[in-house]
C-alpha cells in the first residue's frame, strides 16, 4: 500500500494513477493534515498488534494461573499429590485451545455488534463508536494469534504420549490388570468418541489454517469476494 495525502483532488488522483500503474495499491489518507501521521508510520513498531498482544498475554496469564491453582496447588494441599511438572506441558495444552477459541470468537464478535448498531441506527453510513472501530481494525491480528495458539495446542498434543507421566500411567494400568488377572475389553463407544474427537479436531485445525492463510494480504488479493466469503463462512 502507498499512502497519498493532498489538498488538490486532481493532483492526488494523478499520483494514485501512477501508483496503480506501478502495481501498488494507493490509499487516500485525506488532506495534507494527515501527512505528519503518515510520515510517522515507519517509526511505529507493530501499531496494530499492541492491543491483541496485551489482551492475549493477559488472558493467557489468567487461565494459566487458574489451572496452576486448580491442578497443582489444590491437589498438593488437599490430596498430597505433587503435580508441579504439569506446568511444562499439561497446563499449556489446556490454555492454548481455550485461548484459540476465545480469540477466534473475538474476531467475529465485533461484526455482530456492528450489525446491531447499524440496525438500531437504520443506516450503515455513520461511523462506529471509537472502541468498536479499533476492535474491528485489529481482527486480523487477533485471528493470527488465535491460529498460533491452535498450532501450539497441536504440538503439545503430539508430544503428550512421549511424556514420562503418560508412560507411567499406561504401565500402571497394565500392571493393575495383570495383578487382578483381568483384561479390560475394548469399549467401542469410547473408541468411537475418541476417534471422532480427534478427527473433528484435525478438520477444525485444517479449516483454521485455511482461514488464516486466506486472511494474509498476499493471498486475499488473489481471491475474489465470493471465494473469500466461502472460506469465511466455512
mmCIF file of C-alpha atoms in Angstrom:
data_model
loop_
_atom_site.group_PDB
_atom_site.id
_atom_site.type_symbol
_atom_site.label_atom_id
_atom_site.label_comp_id
_atom_site.label_asym_id
_atom_site.label_seq_id
_atom_site.Cartn_x
_atom_site.Cartn_y
_atom_site.Cartn_z
ATOM 1 C CA UNK A 1 0.000 0.000 0.000
ATOM 2 C CA UNK A 2 1.062 3.576 -0.734
ATOM 3 C CA UNK A 3 -0.471 6.355 1.353
ATOM 4 C CA UNK A 4 -1.391 9.520 -0.534
ATOM 5 C CA UNK A 5 -2.229 12.890 1.052
ATOM 6 C CA UNK A 6 -3.071 16.151 -0.633
ATOM 7 C CA UNK A 7 -5.406 19.122 -0.848
ATOM 8 C CA UNK A 8 -5.566 19.124 -4.664
ATOM 9 C CA UNK A 9 -8.009 16.431 -5.763
ATOM 10 C CA UNK A 10 -6.778 16.268 -9.381
ATOM 11 C CA UNK A 11 -3.114 16.108 -8.406
ATOM 12 C CA UNK A 12 -3.844 13.414 -5.844
ATOM 13 C CA UNK A 13 -5.785 11.373 -8.379
ATOM 14 C CA UNK A 14 -2.873 11.649 -10.828
ATOM 15 C CA UNK A 15 -0.441 10.342 -8.203
ATOM 16 C CA UNK A 16 -2.805 7.470 -7.331
ATOM 17 C CA UNK A 17 -2.985 6.502 -11.012
ATOM 18 C CA UNK A 18 0.821 6.400 -11.158
ATOM 19 C CA UNK A 19 0.847 4.183 -8.033
ATOM 20 C CA UNK A 20 -1.639 1.782 -9.646
ATOM 21 C CA UNK A 21 0.450 1.700 -12.826
ATOM 22 C CA UNK A 22 3.403 0.538 -10.705
ATOM 23 C CA UNK A 23 1.326 -2.391 -9.450
ATOM 24 C CA UNK A 24 0.832 -0.967 -5.958
ATOM 25 C CA UNK A 25 -2.314 -0.073 -4.031
ATOM 26 C CA UNK A 26 -2.919 3.629 -3.325
ATOM 27 C CA UNK A 27 -4.696 4.567 -0.102
ATOM 28 C CA UNK A 28 -6.240 8.024 0.159
ATOM 29 C CA UNK A 29 -5.398 9.317 3.649
ATOM 30 C CA UNK A 30 -7.143 12.662 3.160
ATOM 31 C CA UNK A 31 -5.708 16.166 3.212
ATOM 32 C CA UNK A 32 -2.178 17.323 3.986
ATOM 33 C CA UNK A 33 -3.153 17.497 7.664
ATOM 34 C CA UNK A 34 -2.707 13.713 7.759
ATOM 35 C CA UNK A 35 0.799 13.872 6.264
ATOM 36 C CA UNK A 36 2.533 14.019 9.644
ATOM 37 C CA UNK A 37 0.713 10.912 10.818
ATOM 38 C CA UNK A 38 1.656 9.070 7.623
ATOM 39 C CA UNK A 39 5.305 10.129 7.888
ATOM 40 C CA UNK A 40 5.441 8.720 11.434
ATOM 41 C CA UNK A 41 4.298 5.262 10.317
ATOM 42 C CA UNK A 42 7.851 3.944 9.683
ATOM 43 C CA UNK A 43 8.755 4.851 13.274
ATOM 44 C CA UNK A 44 5.925 2.808 14.769
ATOM 45 C CA UNK A 45 6.568 -0.757 15.910
ATOM 46 C CA UNK A 46 3.599 -3.076 15.255
ATOM 47 C CA UNK A 47 0.978 -0.376 15.931
ATOM 48 C CA UNK A 48 -1.967 -2.696 15.243
ATOM 49 C CA UNK A 49 -0.559 -5.549 17.316
ATOM 50 C CA UNK A 50 -0.333 -3.872 20.723
ATOM 51 C CA UNK A 51 -3.920 -4.413 21.845
ATOM 52 C CA UNK A 52 -4.170 -8.039 20.564
ATOM 53 C CA UNK A 53 -0.840 -8.969 22.155
ATOM 54 C CA UNK A 54 -1.588 -7.351 25.525
ATOM 55 C CA UNK A 55 -5.069 -8.909 25.551
ATOM 56 C CA UNK A 56 -3.651 -12.336 24.703
ATOM 57 C CA UNK A 57 -0.953 -12.090 27.368
ATOM 58 C CA UNK A 58 -3.482 -11.018 29.991
ATOM 59 C CA UNK A 59 -5.933 -13.820 29.218
ATOM 60 C CA UNK A 60 -3.121 -16.384 28.975
ATOM 61 C CA UNK A 61 -1.770 -15.381 32.387
ATOM 62 C CA UNK A 62 -5.257 -15.577 33.916
ATOM 63 C CA UNK A 63 -6.041 -19.070 32.593
ATOM 64 C CA UNK A 64 -2.516 -20.313 33.303
ATOM 65 C CA UNK A 65 -2.574 -19.319 36.978
ATOM 66 C CA UNK A 66 -6.142 -20.593 37.294
ATOM 67 C CA UNK A 67 -5.027 -24.033 36.054
ATOM 68 C CA UNK A 68 -1.966 -23.933 38.331
ATOM 69 C CA UNK A 69 -4.185 -23.223 41.338
ATOM 70 C CA UNK A 70 -6.690 -25.923 40.365
ATOM 71 C CA UNK A 71 -4.402 -28.742 39.168
ATOM 72 C CA UNK A 72 -1.243 -28.205 41.212
ATOM 73 C CA UNK A 73 -1.844 -26.166 44.361
ATOM 74 C CA UNK A 74 -5.260 -27.674 45.149
ATOM 75 C CA UNK A 75 -4.161 -31.299 44.596
ATOM 76 C CA UNK A 76 -0.994 -30.742 46.646
ATOM 77 C CA UNK A 77 -2.842 -29.251 49.625
ATOM 78 C CA UNK A 78 -5.923 -31.496 49.733
ATOM 79 C CA UNK A 79 -4.680 -34.724 48.092
ATOM 80 C CA UNK A 80 -0.952 -34.512 48.863
ATOM 81 C CA UNK A 81 -0.038 -35.145 45.215
ATOM 82 C CA UNK A 82 2.827 -33.255 43.612
ATOM 83 C CA UNK A 83 1.889 -32.490 40.006
ATOM 84 C CA UNK A 84 4.161 -29.470 39.609
ATOM 85 C CA UNK A 85 5.523 -30.909 36.334
ATOM 86 C CA UNK A 86 2.124 -30.133 34.776
ATOM 87 C CA UNK A 87 3.453 -26.588 34.268
ATOM 88 C CA UNK A 88 5.578 -27.742 31.333
ATOM 89 C CA UNK A 89 3.035 -29.414 29.027
ATOM 90 C CA UNK A 90 -0.317 -30.289 30.602
ATOM 91 C CA UNK A 91 -1.356 -26.780 31.640
ATOM 92 C CA UNK A 92 -0.145 -25.042 28.431
ATOM 93 C CA UNK A 93 -2.023 -27.699 26.475
ATOM 94 C CA UNK A 94 -5.186 -26.704 28.335
ATOM 95 C CA UNK A 95 -4.638 -22.975 28.000
ATOM 96 C CA UNK A 96 -3.834 -22.955 24.266
ATOM 97 C CA UNK A 97 -7.170 -24.323 22.951
ATOM 98 C CA UNK A 98 -9.137 -22.082 25.310
ATOM 99 C CA UNK A 99 -7.203 -19.033 24.095
ATOM 100 C CA UNK A 100 -7.619 -20.060 20.446
ATOM 101 C CA UNK A 101 -11.397 -20.320 20.795
ATOM 102 C CA UNK A 102 -11.740 -17.082 22.790
ATOM 103 C CA UNK A 103 -9.639 -15.070 20.331
ATOM 104 C CA UNK A 104 -11.485 -16.605 17.384
ATOM 105 C CA UNK A 105 -14.759 -15.520 18.982
ATOM 106 C CA UNK A 106 -13.338 -12.022 19.452
ATOM 107 C CA UNK A 107 -12.624 -11.917 15.710
ATOM 108 C CA UNK A 108 -16.292 -12.309 14.748
ATOM 109 C CA UNK A 109 -17.978 -10.695 17.767
ATOM 110 C CA UNK A 110 -17.391 -7.060 16.667
ATOM 111 C CA UNK A 111 -19.098 -7.804 13.351
ATOM 112 C CA UNK A 112 -22.228 -8.798 15.279
ATOM 113 C CA UNK A 113 -22.065 -5.619 17.358
ATOM 114 C CA UNK A 114 -21.596 -3.569 14.182
ATOM 115 C CA UNK A 115 -24.666 -5.154 12.567
ATOM 116 C CA UNK A 116 -26.772 -4.481 15.678
ATOM 117 C CA UNK A 117 -25.645 -0.838 15.761
ATOM 118 C CA UNK A 118 -26.421 -0.390 12.060
ATOM 119 C CA UNK A 119 -29.889 -1.896 12.501
ATOM 120 C CA UNK A 120 -30.525 0.311 15.511
ATOM 121 C CA UNK A 121 -29.414 3.458 13.654
ATOM 122 C CA UNK A 122 -31.153 2.468 10.439
ATOM 123 C CA UNK A 123 -28.109 3.344 8.337
ATOM 124 C CA UNK A 124 -24.661 1.983 7.552
ATOM 125 C CA UNK A 125 -23.097 5.324 6.668
ATOM 126 C CA UNK A 126 -22.472 6.568 10.213
ATOM 127 C CA UNK A 127 -19.138 5.938 11.869
ATOM 128 C CA UNK A 128 -18.948 3.234 14.524
ATOM 129 C CA UNK A 129 -18.030 4.100 18.122
ATOM 130 C CA UNK A 130 -14.296 4.510 18.705
ATOM 131 C CA UNK A 131 -13.919 1.303 20.744
ATOM 132 C CA UNK A 132 -15.717 -0.789 18.112
ATOM 133 C CA UNK A 133 -13.773 0.815 15.265
ATOM 134 C CA UNK A 134 -10.424 -0.050 16.894
ATOM 135 C CA UNK A 135 -11.657 -3.544 17.732
ATOM 136 C CA UNK A 136 -12.661 -4.221 14.123
ATOM 137 C CA UNK A 137 -9.346 -2.918 12.796
ATOM 138 C CA UNK A 138 -7.350 -5.476 14.824
ATOM 139 C CA UNK A 139 -9.463 -8.543 13.966
ATOM 140 C CA UNK A 140 -6.840 -9.911 11.588
ATOM 141 C CA UNK A 141 -4.171 -9.750 14.295
ATOM 142 C CA UNK A 142 -6.478 -11.466 16.794
ATOM 143 C CA UNK A 143 -7.142 -14.224 14.265
ATOM 144 C CA UNK A 144 -3.454 -14.833 13.574
ATOM 145 C CA UNK A 145 -2.681 -15.010 17.308
ATOM 146 C CA UNK A 146 -5.567 -17.474 17.710
ATOM 147 C CA UNK A 147 -4.043 -19.588 14.932
ATOM 148 C CA UNK A 148 -0.696 -19.515 16.757
ATOM 149 C CA UNK A 149 -2.354 -20.822 19.956
ATOM 150 C CA UNK A 150 -4.129 -23.554 17.975
ATOM 151 C CA UNK A 151 -0.805 -24.592 16.404
ATOM 152 C CA UNK A 152 0.823 -24.772 19.836
ATOM 153 C CA UNK A 153 -2.050 -26.956 21.019
ATOM 154 C CA UNK A 154 -1.390 -29.358 18.140
ATOM 155 C CA UNK A 155 2.324 -29.566 19.007
ATOM 156 C CA UNK A 156 1.656 -30.123 22.729
ATOM 157 C CA UNK A 157 -0.906 -32.826 21.900
ATOM 158 C CA UNK A 158 1.537 -34.647 19.609
ATOM 159 C CA UNK A 159 4.260 -34.785 22.286
ATOM 160 C CA UNK A 160 1.879 -35.873 25.069
ATOM 161 C CA UNK A 161 2.403 -39.655 24.514
ATOM 162 C CA UNK A 162 6.190 -39.132 24.825
ATOM 163 C CA UNK A 163 5.924 -37.823 28.378
ATOM 164 C CA UNK A 164 7.210 -39.853 31.298
ATOM 165 C CA UNK A 165 3.916 -39.339 33.114
ATOM 166 C CA UNK A 166 1.959 -40.850 30.212
ATOM 167 C CA UNK A 167 4.269 -43.886 30.106
ATOM 168 C CA UNK A 168 3.983 -44.330 33.883
ATOM 169 C CA UNK A 169 0.193 -44.135 33.798
ATOM 170 C CA UNK A 170 -0.016 -46.692 30.969
ATOM 171 C CA UNK A 171 2.389 -49.038 32.751
ATOM 172 C CA UNK A 172 0.462 -48.712 35.996
ATOM 173 C CA UNK A 173 -2.769 -49.617 34.237
ATOM 174 C CA UNK A 174 -1.171 -52.697 32.624
ATOM 175 C CA UNK A 175 0.308 -53.880 35.938
ATOM 176 C CA UNK A 176 -3.062 -53.386 37.632
ATOM 177 C CA UNK A 177 -4.726 -55.651 35.068
ATOM 178 C CA UNK A 178 -2.007 -58.296 35.470
ATOM 179 C CA UNK A 179 -2.254 -58.313 39.279
ATOM 180 C CA UNK A 180 -6.024 -58.573 39.154
ATOM 181 C CA UNK A 181 -5.811 -61.211 36.382
ATOM 182 C CA UNK A 182 -8.398 -59.273 34.453
ATOM 183 C CA UNK A 183 -8.250 -57.795 30.973
ATOM 184 C CA UNK A 184 -10.489 -54.864 30.250
ATOM 185 C CA UNK A 185 -12.366 -55.360 26.963
ATOM 186 C CA UNK A 186 -12.301 -52.674 24.313
ATOM 187 C CA UNK A 187 -15.017 -50.100 24.871
ATOM 188 C CA UNK A 188 -16.232 -49.402 21.337
ATOM 189 C CA UNK A 189 -18.304 -46.430 22.465
ATOM 190 C CA UNK A 190 -15.270 -44.694 23.944
ATOM 191 C CA UNK A 191 -13.198 -45.701 20.921
ATOM 192 C CA UNK A 192 -15.707 -44.038 18.585
ATOM 193 C CA UNK A 193 -15.890 -40.937 20.789
ATOM 194 C CA UNK A 194 -12.098 -40.678 20.948
ATOM 195 C CA UNK A 195 -11.558 -41.130 17.212
ATOM 196 C CA UNK A 196 -14.402 -38.744 16.354
ATOM 197 C CA UNK A 197 -12.978 -36.152 18.739
ATOM 198 C CA UNK A 198 -9.549 -36.376 17.116
ATOM 199 C CA UNK A 199 -10.954 -36.378 13.566
ATOM 200 C CA UNK A 200 -13.044 -33.266 14.239
ATOM 201 C CA UNK A 201 -10.028 -31.615 15.857
ATOM 202 C CA UNK A 202 -7.904 -32.279 12.769
ATOM 203 C CA UNK A 203 -10.657 -30.960 10.480
ATOM 204 C CA UNK A 204 -11.129 -27.878 12.647
ATOM 205 C CA UNK A 205 -7.415 -27.108 12.661
ATOM 206 C CA UNK A 206 -7.263 -27.537 8.869
ATOM 207 C CA UNK A 207 -10.113 -25.041 8.415
ATOM 208 C CA UNK A 208 -8.430 -22.723 10.918
ATOM 209 C CA UNK A 209 -5.180 -22.799 8.923
ATOM 210 C CA UNK A 210 -7.114 -22.251 5.678
ATOM 211 C CA UNK A 211 -8.854 -19.250 7.231
ATOM 212 C CA UNK A 212 -5.542 -17.831 8.435
ATOM 213 C CA UNK A 213 -3.886 -18.262 5.035
ATOM 214 C CA UNK A 214 -6.718 -16.535 3.185
ATOM 215 C CA UNK A 215 -6.514 -13.628 5.635
ATOM 216 C CA UNK A 216 -2.970 -12.799 4.540
ATOM 217 C CA UNK A 217 -2.917 -9.804 2.167
ATOM 218 C CA UNK A 218 -0.795 -11.569 -0.444
ATOM 219 C CA UNK A 219 -3.369 -14.385 -0.613
ATOM 220 C CA UNK A 220 -6.604 -12.430 -0.124
ATOM 221 C CA UNK A 221 -5.663 -10.149 -3.034
ATOM 222 C CA UNK A 222 -5.694 -13.177 -5.337
ATOM 223 C CA UNK A 223 -9.206 -14.380 -4.439
ATOM 224 C CA UNK A 224 -12.467 -12.691 -5.316
ATOM 225 C CA UNK A 225 -15.091 -11.668 -2.789
ATOM 226 C CA UNK A 226 -17.243 -14.776 -3.304
ATOM 227 C CA UNK A 227 -14.284 -17.115 -2.752
ATOM 228 C CA UNK A 228 -13.210 -15.176 0.346
ATOM 229 C CA UNK A 229 -16.745 -15.287 1.803
ATOM 230 C CA UNK A 230 -16.957 -19.039 1.068
ATOM 231 C CA UNK A 231 -13.847 -19.677 3.185
ATOM 232 C CA UNK A 232 -15.045 -17.318 5.938
ATOM 233 C CA UNK A 233 -18.442 -18.991 6.224
ATOM 234 C CA UNK A 234 -16.984 -22.479 6.296
#
